[in-house]
Amino acid sequence: MSAPLSPRYLTQPEYSAKVLVRGTPDYERCRRNNPTADTPSRFPREIHVVEGSQDVATALKRATELGAKVGIRSSGHIMNMPNLIEEGILIDTVNLNRQIDYDPITQEISFGPSCRVEELAARLKEVNRFFPHGHAPTVGSGGFLLAGGQGWFVRGWGATIQTWITKIEIVVPDGRTVIASRTENRDLFWAARGSGLGFFGVVTRFWGRTIKASIMWERILKFEINSENYMTVMSWAIERGRDTPKYGTDLNLTIDYPEKFDPAYTTDAVPPNGKLHMTLNLLCYSDNIREARTLLSAYDKLTPEVQEHLLKLEPVQKRTFEEVFARKRGFLGNAKQDRWQINSIMNDPDVPLERLLEAVKPAMLELPTRTSSVFLCHCDIIPDEEDTCLSLPQDLYISTITGWTDPQLEPAIYQPMRDRYRRAFPVAVGQYITEIDVNNDDANCKVLSDTALAKFLQIRAKWDPNELFPNYKAFVRAHDKINRLQSRSQL
């Protein structure tokens, strides 16, 4: 049966059954319900749309009976879709514990893996509390948290999974439902927090601590950027970020064409004589504007060399999560034929800034299409490998998002950015775990430290001896590749 020509990404889809089989309209609609329209030609044997732990256990039992592998989807924002396993079982968690509870005694929230960022924000607003969910409104909690969680104000408060999640409910491969925390199933708790798409269980609920809500503020600066002023403007922006206090600040940089969302442009081609803009969205969380201005004051220091490229400057002003979500909503999954690829690195903090910027310059400035863009944020995550699987330092997260609509550009459209990020291996400590590509190893690099990976593999073998969950193998291939290159002094 042919797929619909204009698939629409839905965050609350309805299906006719809990188990969908190939050849039915709902199966294909579910399989393609991802923010990118470029769904690979991989077809699970069955899709289980689970609602509770027992449904998950049934799906895992079915996979065991069939000798099939298991993929899991919470929102589909991992663009290479590791959840789609040929002849496997896809567990779609879209209806799994899809509610958010707040306990006023413990001041904790609990929620299922497909509760979206915007849903968490709305519930927290009701109870006047804060929890560092993600920035993009339609991202699901499961993938966001298992990857570590580069949540709001991550710089000082740590990755969300590190410092905010207190326990996790998980259905493990043998069908049991267990609680993992710092006091129960500690090895499972360690492995879940940072292993992302390689995790070997199905999370059914998270519990996280909250704090009292404050006020969000934002300051925006926009510059023209090109190959001539790139080093000057980028160096200034990153150094000002490093001069900014970590606690309560959220510093983001994007590079794209201003015509990206212009309806007058209907093709993927880069606009004729197009000029890239670099935008700084600088946010902080503070009780009053005076504090906010102080927190973001490092950016007051505009040197003459930078000032001449300034296009726009907006003063510190109040901002709401809803306003940020509205700005991001059209970015991914806007119900059109948009197709997306994400490549990323996390820089090696010991590499000098000038060398880093030279290495990533092609990925920053040579955007292949009008809708492509660069995203960089200051994360300042210091890992604690004893506590979590999350084990690589995250100073700067640097990514390029390639966007297109014409399927005739495939598969060639993928390779240019893979090549540019592969050339950045020498300045990278690794990459964000959600962007490791199960379809192609070219741009893949480390996602954990070598010692954390070794520990993870031991724990995985204990809990999943029959290898129901296969995606961890992409980690092993990437680590082996990088270690070989390092041993040959090719990096």
PDB file of N, CA and C in Angstrom, residues 12-91:
ATOM      1  N   GLN A  12      -0.311  13.462  19.051  1.00  0.00           N
ATOM      2  CA  GLN A  12      -1.343  12.678  19.724  1.00  0.00           C
ATOM      3  C   GLN A  12      -2.167  11.918  18.685  1.00  0.00           C
ATOM      4  N   PRO A  13      -1.528  11.020  17.951  1.00  0.00           N
ATOM      5  CA  PRO A  13      -2.248  10.277  16.909  1.00  0.00           C
ATOM      6  C   PRO A  13      -3.189   9.245  17.526  1.00  0.00           C
ATOM      7  N   GLU A  14      -4.174   8.844  16.754  1.00  0.00           N
ATOM      8  CA  GLU A  14      -5.087   7.782  17.182  1.00  0.00           C
ATOM      9  C   GLU A  14      -5.007   6.641  16.181  1.00  0.00           C
ATOM     10  N   TYR A  15      -4.950   5.426  16.719  1.00  0.00           N
ATOM     11  CA  TYR A  15      -4.859   4.242  15.879  1.00  0.00           C
ATOM     12  C   TYR A  15      -5.982   3.270  16.228  1.00  0.00           C
ATOM     13  N   SER A  16      -6.261   2.377  15.313  1.00  0.00           N
ATOM     14  CA  SER A  16      -7.411   1.487  15.450  1.00  0.00           C
ATOM     15  C   SER A  16      -7.157   0.312  16.380  1.00  0.00           C
ATOM     16  N   ALA A  17      -5.894   0.050  16.704  1.00  0.00           N
ATOM     17  CA  ALA A  17      -5.578  -1.105  17.542  1.00  0.00           C
ATOM     18  C   ALA A  17      -4.261  -0.851  18.263  1.00  0.00           C
ATOM     19  N   LYS A  18      -3.996  -1.667  19.281  1.00  0.00           N
ATOM     20  CA  LYS A  18      -2.729  -1.565  20.001  1.00  0.00           C
ATOM     21  C   LYS A  18      -1.592  -2.250  19.251  1.00  0.00           C
ATOM     22  N   VAL A  19      -1.922  -3.224  18.419  1.00  0.00           N
ATOM     23  CA  VAL A  19      -0.909  -3.923  17.636  1.00  0.00           C
ATOM     24  C   VAL A  19      -1.234  -3.709  16.161  1.00  0.00           C
ATOM     25  N   LEU A  20      -0.309  -3.078  15.446  1.00  0.00           N
ATOM     26  CA  LEU A  20      -0.502  -2.750  14.040  1.00  0.00           C
ATOM     27  C   LEU A  20       0.406  -3.637  13.202  1.00  0.00           C
ATOM     28  N   VAL A  21      -0.133  -4.203  12.143  1.00  0.00           N
ATOM     29  CA  VAL A  21       0.643  -5.118  11.311  1.00  0.00           C
ATOM     30  C   VAL A  21       0.818  -4.533   9.920  1.00  0.00           C
ATOM     31  N   ARG A  22       1.910  -4.911   9.296  1.00  0.00           N
ATOM     32  CA  ARG A  22       2.253  -4.386   7.983  1.00  0.00           C
ATOM     33  C   ARG A  22       1.165  -4.705   6.958  1.00  0.00           C
ATOM     34  N   GLY A  23       0.901  -3.735   6.094  1.00  0.00           N
ATOM     35  CA  GLY A  23      -0.125  -3.898   5.080  1.00  0.00           C
ATOM     36  C   GLY A  23      -1.407  -3.184   5.408  1.00  0.00           C
ATOM     37  N   THR A  24      -1.495  -2.606   6.625  1.00  0.00           N
ATOM     38  CA  THR A  24      -2.699  -1.873   7.015  1.00  0.00           C
ATOM     39  C   THR A  24      -2.405  -0.374   7.002  1.00  0.00           C
ATOM     40  N   PRO A  25      -3.410   0.451   6.743  1.00  0.00           N
ATOM     41  CA  PRO A  25      -3.176   1.900   6.689  1.00  0.00           C
ATOM     42  C   PRO A  25      -2.600   2.460   7.991  1.00  0.00           C
ATOM     43  N   ASP A  26      -3.114   2.006   9.140  1.00  0.00           N
ATOM     44  CA  ASP A  26      -2.631   2.547  10.407  1.00  0.00           C
ATOM     45  C   ASP A  26      -1.179   2.175  10.658  1.00  0.00           C
ATOM     46  N   TYR A  27      -0.764   0.990  10.211  1.00  0.00           N
ATOM     47  CA  TYR A  27       0.635   0.596  10.365  1.00  0.00           C
ATOM     48  C   TYR A  27       1.544   1.605   9.666  1.00  0.00           C
ATOM     49  N   GLU A  28       1.240   1.895   8.405  1.00  0.00           N
ATOM     50  CA  GLU A  28       2.109   2.787   7.645  1.00  0.00           C
ATOM     51  C   GLU A  28       2.023   4.215   8.163  1.00  0.00           C
ATOM     52  N   ARG A  29       0.842   4.625   8.581  1.00  0.00           N
ATOM     53  CA  ARG A  29       0.698   5.976   9.152  1.00  0.00           C
ATOM     54  C   ARG A  29       1.519   6.103  10.432  1.00  0.00           C
ATOM     55  N   CYS A  30       1.511   5.062  11.236  1.00  0.00           N
ATOM     56  CA  CYS A  30       2.285   5.069  12.472  1.00  0.00           C
ATOM     57  C   CYS A  30       3.781   5.011  12.173  1.00  0.00           C
ATOM     58  N   ARG A  31       4.170   4.159  11.260  1.00  0.00           N
ATOM     59  CA  ARG A  31       5.589   4.008  10.926  1.00  0.00           C
ATOM     60  C   ARG A  31       6.186   5.328  10.453  1.00  0.00           C
ATOM     61  N   ARG A  32       5.401   6.109   9.727  1.00  0.00           N
ATOM     62  CA  ARG A  32       5.880   7.361   9.151  1.00  0.00           C
ATOM     63  C   ARG A  32       5.621   8.578  10.036  1.00  0.00           C
ATOM     64  N   ASN A  33       5.123   8.384  11.235  1.00  0.00           N
ATOM     65  CA  ASN A  33       4.780   9.523  12.090  1.00  0.00           C
ATOM     66  C   ASN A  33       6.030  10.051  12.804  1.00  0.00           C
ATOM     67  N   ASN A  34       6.863  10.733  12.013  1.00  0.00           N
ATOM     68  CA  ASN A  34       8.124  11.281  12.491  1.00  0.00           C
ATOM     69  C   ASN A  34       8.247  12.723  12.005  1.00  0.00           C
ATOM     70  N   PRO A  35       9.035  13.555  12.696  1.00  0.00           N
ATOM     71  CA  PRO A  35       9.169  14.945  12.255  1.00  0.00           C
ATOM     72  C   PRO A  35       9.790  15.101  10.880  1.00  0.00           C
ATOM     73  N   THR A  36      10.599  14.141  10.452  1.00  0.00           N
ATOM     74  CA  THR A  36      11.146  14.194   9.104  1.00  0.00           C
ATOM     75  C   THR A  36      10.333  13.293   8.189  1.00  0.00           C
ATOM     76  N   ALA A  37      10.071  13.768   6.985  1.00  0.00           N
ATOM     77  CA  ALA A  37       9.294  12.979   6.031  1.00  0.00           C
ATOM     78  C   ALA A  37      10.131  11.899   5.357  1.00  0.00           C
ATOM     79  N   ASP A  38      11.443  11.922   5.599  1.00  0.00           N
ATOM     80  CA  ASP A  38      12.334  10.949   4.970  1.00  0.00           C
ATOM     81  C   ASP A  38      12.402   9.687   5.834  1.00  0.00           C
ATOM     82  N   THR A  39      11.329   8.929   5.823  1.00  0.00           N
ATOM     83  CA  THR A  39      11.282   7.687   6.593  1.00  0.00           C
ATOM     84  C   THR A  39      11.973   6.582   5.816  1.00  0.00           C
ATOM     85  N   PRO A  40      12.977   5.920   6.417  1.00  0.00           N
ATOM     86  CA  PRO A  40      13.713   4.888   5.682  1.00  0.00           C
ATOM     87  C   PRO A  40      12.842   3.679   5.361  1.00  0.00           C
ATOM     88  N   SER A  41      13.257   2.926   4.374  1.00  0.00           N
ATOM     89  CA  SER A  41      12.506   1.739   3.946  1.00  0.00           C
ATOM     90  C   SER A  41      12.875   0.545   4.833  1.00  0.00           C
ATOM     91  N   ARG A  42      12.538   0.676   6.102  1.00  0.00           N
ATOM     92  CA  ARG A  42      12.697  -0.425   7.057  1.00  0.00           C
ATOM     93  C   ARG A  42      11.339  -0.671   7.692  1.00  0.00           C
ATOM     94  N   PHE A  43      10.939  -1.923   7.736  1.00  0.00           N
ATOM     95  CA  PHE A  43       9.575  -2.242   8.110  1.00  0.00           C
ATOM     96  C   PHE A  43       9.547  -3.245   9.268  1.00  0.00           C
ATOM     97  N   PRO A  44       9.212  -2.758  10.467  1.00  0.00           N
ATOM     98  CA  PRO A  44       9.048  -3.686  11.582  1.00  0.00           C
ATOM     99  C   PRO A  44       7.945  -4.703  11.279  1.00  0.00           C
ATOM    100  N   ARG A  45       8.068  -5.865  11.858  1.00  0.00           N
ATOM    101  CA  ARG A  45       7.033  -6.883  11.659  1.00  0.00           C
ATOM    102  C   ARG A  45       5.724  -6.437  12.293  1.00  0.00           C
ATOM    103  N   GLU A  46       5.809  -5.840  13.470  1.00  0.00           N
ATOM    104  CA  GLU A  46       4.632  -5.325  14.178  1.00  0.00           C
ATOM    105  C   GLU A  46       4.985  -4.020  14.868  1.00  0.00           C
ATOM    106  N   ILE A  47       3.974  -3.176  15.047  1.00  0.00           N
ATOM    107  CA  ILE A  47       4.111  -1.972  15.863  1.00  0.00           C
ATOM    108  C   ILE A  47       3.157  -2.114  17.041  1.00  0.00           C
ATOM    109  N   HIS A  48       3.696  -2.013  18.243  1.00  0.00           N
ATOM    110  CA  HIS A  48       2.878  -2.108  19.451  1.00  0.00           C
ATOM    111  C   HIS A  48       2.716  -0.702  20.037  1.00  0.00           C
ATOM    112  N   VAL A  49       1.487  -0.213  20.035  1.00  0.00           N
ATOM    113  CA  VAL A  49       1.175   1.107  20.594  1.00  0.00           C
ATOM    114  C   VAL A  49       0.740   0.873  22.044  1.00  0.00           C
ATOM    115  N   VAL A  50       1.695   0.944  22.947  1.00  0.00           N
ATOM    116  CA  VAL A  50       1.490   0.483  24.325  1.00  0.00           C
ATOM    117  C   VAL A  50       0.896   1.592  25.195  1.00  0.00           C
ATOM    118  N   GLU A  51       0.158   1.169  26.218  1.00  0.00           N
ATOM    119  CA  GLU A  51      -0.452   2.125  27.143  1.00  0.00           C
ATOM    120  C   GLU A  51       0.024   1.937  28.576  1.00  0.00           C
ATOM    121  N   GLY A  52       0.464   0.749  28.926  1.00  0.00           N
ATOM    122  CA  GLY A  52       0.925   0.487  30.285  1.00  0.00           C
ATOM    123  C   GLY A  52       2.029  -0.549  30.292  1.00  0.00           C
ATOM    124  N   SER A  53       2.542  -0.837  31.481  1.00  0.00           N
ATOM    125  CA  SER A  53       3.665  -1.757  31.613  1.00  0.00           C
ATOM    126  C   SER A  53       3.340  -3.146  31.085  1.00  0.00           C
ATOM    127  N   GLN A  54       2.102  -3.596  31.282  1.00  0.00           N
ATOM    128  CA  GLN A  54       1.739  -4.931  30.810  1.00  0.00           C
ATOM    129  C   GLN A  54       1.784  -5.001  29.280  1.00  0.00           C
ATOM    130  N   ASP A  55       1.359  -3.940  28.618  1.00  0.00           N
ATOM    131  CA  ASP A  55       1.451  -3.905  27.152  1.00  0.00           C
ATOM    132  C   ASP A  55       2.907  -4.003  26.703  1.00  0.00           C
ATOM    133  N   VAL A  56       3.787  -3.322  27.421  1.00  0.00           N
ATOM    134  CA  VAL A  56       5.209  -3.378  27.081  1.00  0.00           C
ATOM    135  C   VAL A  56       5.738  -4.797  27.263  1.00  0.00           C
ATOM    136  N   ALA A  57       5.372  -5.416  28.399  1.00  0.00           N
ATOM    137  CA  ALA A  57       5.816  -6.792  28.647  1.00  0.00           C
ATOM    138  C   ALA A  57       5.321  -7.730  27.549  1.00  0.00           C
ATOM    139  N   THR A  58       4.103  -7.520  27.094  1.00  0.00           N
ATOM    140  CA  THR A  58       3.547  -8.345  26.013  1.00  0.00           C
ATOM    141  C   THR A  58       4.351  -8.167  24.726  1.00  0.00           C
ATOM    142  N   ALA A  59       4.727  -6.918  24.433  1.00  0.00           N
ATOM    143  CA  ALA A  59       5.519  -6.648  23.230  1.00  0.00           C
ATOM    144  C   ALA A  59       6.893  -7.310  23.311  1.00  0.00           C
ATOM    145  N   LEU A  60       7.516  -7.264  24.469  1.00  0.00           N
ATOM    146  CA  LEU A  60       8.830  -7.883  24.629  1.00  0.00           C
ATOM    147  C   LEU A  60       8.729  -9.405  24.542  1.00  0.00           C
ATOM    148  N   LYS A  61       7.658  -9.956  25.099  1.00  0.00           N
ATOM    149  CA  LYS A  61       7.449 -11.401  24.997  1.00  0.00           C
ATOM    150  C   LYS A  61       7.259 -11.807  23.544  1.00  0.00           C
ATOM    151  N   ARG A  62       6.507 -10.990  22.800  1.00  0.00           N
ATOM    152  CA  ARG A  62       6.266 -11.271  21.385  1.00  0.00           C
ATOM    153  C   ARG A  62       7.588 -11.221  20.609  1.00  0.00           C
ATOM    154  N   ALA A  63       8.431 -10.255  20.912  1.00  0.00           N
ATOM    155  CA  ALA A  63       9.723 -10.161  20.242  1.00  0.00           C
ATOM    156  C   ALA A  63      10.577 -11.392  20.528  1.00  0.00           C
ATOM    157  N   THR A  64      10.528 -11.848  21.767  1.00  0.00           N
ATOM    158  CA  THR A  64      11.293 -13.042  22.133  1.00  0.00           C
ATOM    159  C   THR A  64      10.783 -14.264  21.377  1.00  0.00           C
ATOM    160  N   GLU A  65       9.466 -14.394  21.289  1.00  0.00           N
ATOM    161  CA  GLU A  65       8.874 -15.527  20.567  1.00  0.00           C
ATOM    162  C   GLU A  65       9.287 -15.522  19.097  1.00  0.00           C
ATOM    163  N   LEU A  66       9.334 -14.340  18.501  1.00  0.00           N
ATOM    164  CA  LEU A  66       9.650 -14.220  17.076  1.00  0.00           C
ATOM    165  C   LEU A  66      11.148 -14.216  16.804  1.00  0.00           C
ATOM    166  N   GLY A  67      11.950 -14.085  17.865  1.00  0.00           N
ATOM    167  CA  GLY A  67      13.378 -13.905  17.656  1.00  0.00           C
ATOM    168  C   GLY A  67      13.683 -12.575  17.002  1.00  0.00           C
ATOM    169  N   ALA A  68      12.839 -11.567  17.301  1.00  0.00           N
ATOM    170  CA  ALA A  68      12.940 -10.246  16.667  1.00  0.00           C
ATOM    171  C   ALA A  68      13.627  -9.244  17.594  1.00  0.00           C
ATOM    172  N   LYS A  69      14.223  -8.226  17.011  1.00  0.00           N
ATOM    173  CA  LYS A  69      14.834  -7.145  17.767  1.00  0.00           C
ATOM    174  C   LYS A  69      13.804  -6.051  18.045  1.00  0.00           C
ATOM    175  N   VAL A  70      14.115  -5.191  19.007  1.00  0.00           N
ATOM    176  CA  VAL A  70      13.152  -4.201  19.481  1.00  0.00           C
ATOM    177  C   VAL A  70      13.691  -2.785  19.292  1.00  0.00           C
ATOM    178  N   GLY A  71      12.844  -1.907  18.768  1.00  0.00           N
ATOM    179  CA  GLY A  71      13.122  -0.484  18.722  1.00  0.00           C
ATOM    180  C   GLY A  71      12.035   0.257  19.478  1.00  0.00           C
ATOM    181  N   ILE A  72      12.373   1.428  20.019  1.00  0.00           N
ATOM    182  CA  ILE A  72      11.435   2.193  20.848  1.00  0.00           C
ATOM    183  C   ILE A  72      11.342   3.612  20.314  1.00  0.00           C
ATOM    184  N   ARG A  73      10.129   4.155  20.301  1.00  0.00           N
ATOM    185  CA  ARG A  73       9.932   5.545  19.879  1.00  0.00           C
ATOM    186  C   ARG A  73       9.132   6.284  20.939  1.00  0.00           C
ATOM    187  N   SER A  74       9.661   7.441  21.359  1.00  0.00           N
ATOM    188  CA  SER A  74       8.873   8.304  22.248  1.00  0.00           C
ATOM    189  C   SER A  74       8.301   9.487  21.491  1.00  0.00           C
ATOM    190  N   SER A  75       9.080  10.063  20.550  1.00  0.00           N
ATOM    191  CA  SER A  75       8.538  11.163  19.731  1.00  0.00           C
ATOM    192  C   SER A  75       9.063  11.145  18.312  1.00  0.00           C
ATOM    193  N   GLY A  76      10.104  10.379  18.046  1.00  0.00           N
ATOM    194  CA  GLY A  76      10.604  10.281  16.679  1.00  0.00           C
ATOM    195  C   GLY A  76      11.586  11.349  16.272  1.00  0.00           C
ATOM    196  N   HIS A  77      12.104  12.122  17.227  1.00  0.00           N
ATOM    197  CA  HIS A  77      12.997  13.220  16.888  1.00  0.00           C
ATOM    198  C   HIS A  77      14.434  12.780  16.627  1.00  0.00           C
ATOM    199  N   ILE A  78      14.733  11.494  16.750  1.00  0.00           N
ATOM    200  CA  ILE A  78      16.030  10.999  16.298  1.00  0.00           C
ATOM    201  C   ILE A  78      15.882  10.724  14.807  1.00  0.00           C
ATOM    202  N   MET A  79      16.462  11.601  13.999  1.00  0.00           N
ATOM    203  CA  MET A  79      16.100  11.666  12.589  1.00  0.00           C
ATOM    204  C   MET A  79      16.522  10.470  11.756  1.00  0.00           C
ATOM    205  N   ASN A  80      17.529   9.698  12.225  1.00  0.00           N
ATOM    206  CA  ASN A  80      17.893   8.523  11.433  1.00  0.00           C
ATOM    207  C   ASN A  80      17.071   7.300  11.826  1.00  0.00           C
ATOM    208  N   MET A  81      16.173   7.457  12.756  1.00  0.00           N
ATOM    209  CA  MET A  81      15.158   6.466  13.125  1.00  0.00           C
ATOM    210  C   MET A  81      15.714   5.080  13.453  1.00  0.00           C
ATOM    211  N   PRO A  82      16.506   4.999  14.517  1.00  0.00           N
ATOM    212  CA  PRO A  82      17.010   3.689  14.940  1.00  0.00           C
ATOM    213  C   PRO A  82      15.910   2.768  15.452  1.00  0.00           C
ATOM    214  N   ASN A  83      14.732   3.340  15.723  1.00  0.00           N
ATOM    215  CA  ASN A  83      13.617   2.523  16.227  1.00  0.00           C
ATOM    216  C   ASN A  83      13.006   1.632  15.158  1.00  0.00           C
ATOM    217  N   LEU A  84      13.216   1.971  13.886  1.00  0.00           N
ATOM    218  CA  LEU A  84      12.680   1.157  12.794  1.00  0.00           C
ATOM    219  C   LEU A  84      13.672   0.052  12.457  1.00  0.00           C
ATOM    220  N   ILE A  85      13.370  -1.154  12.887  1.00  0.00           N
ATOM    221  CA  ILE A  85      14.234  -2.310  12.686  1.00  0.00           C
ATOM    222  C   ILE A  85      13.513  -3.291  11.764  1.00  0.00           C
ATOM    223  N   GLU A  86      14.146  -3.633  10.674  1.00  0.00           N
ATOM    224  CA  GLU A  86      13.532  -4.538   9.705  1.00  0.00           C
ATOM    225  C   GLU A  86      13.132  -5.860  10.371  1.00  0.00           C
ATOM    226  N   GLU A  87      11.848  -6.214  10.227  1.00  0.00           N
ATOM    227  CA  GLU A  87      11.279  -7.435  10.798  1.00  0.00           C
ATOM    228  C   GLU A  87      11.369  -7.468  12.323  1.00  0.00           C
ATOM    229  N   GLY A  88      11.536  -6.297  12.923  1.00  0.00           N
ATOM    230  CA  GLY A  88      11.591  -6.217  14.368  1.00  0.00           C
ATOM    231  C   GLY A  88      10.247  -5.858  14.957  1.00  0.00           C
ATOM    232  N   ILE A  89      10.274  -5.454  16.211  1.00  0.00           N
ATOM    233  CA  ILE A  89       9.085  -4.955  16.908  1.00  0.00           C
ATOM    234  C   ILE A  89       9.350  -3.497  17.268  1.00  0.00           C
ATOM    235  N   LEU A  90       8.492  -2.605  16.783  1.00  0.00           N
ATOM    236  CA  LEU A  90       8.555  -1.201  17.187  1.00  0.00           C
ATOM    237  C   LEU A  90       7.580  -0.997  18.334  1.00  0.00           C
ATOM    238  N   ILE A  91       8.100  -0.534  19.478  1.00  0.00           N
ATOM    239  CA  ILE A  91       7.247  -0.172  20.603  1.00  0.00           C
ATOM    240  C   ILE A  91       7.077   1.340  20.571  1.00  0.00           C
TER     241      ILE A  91
END
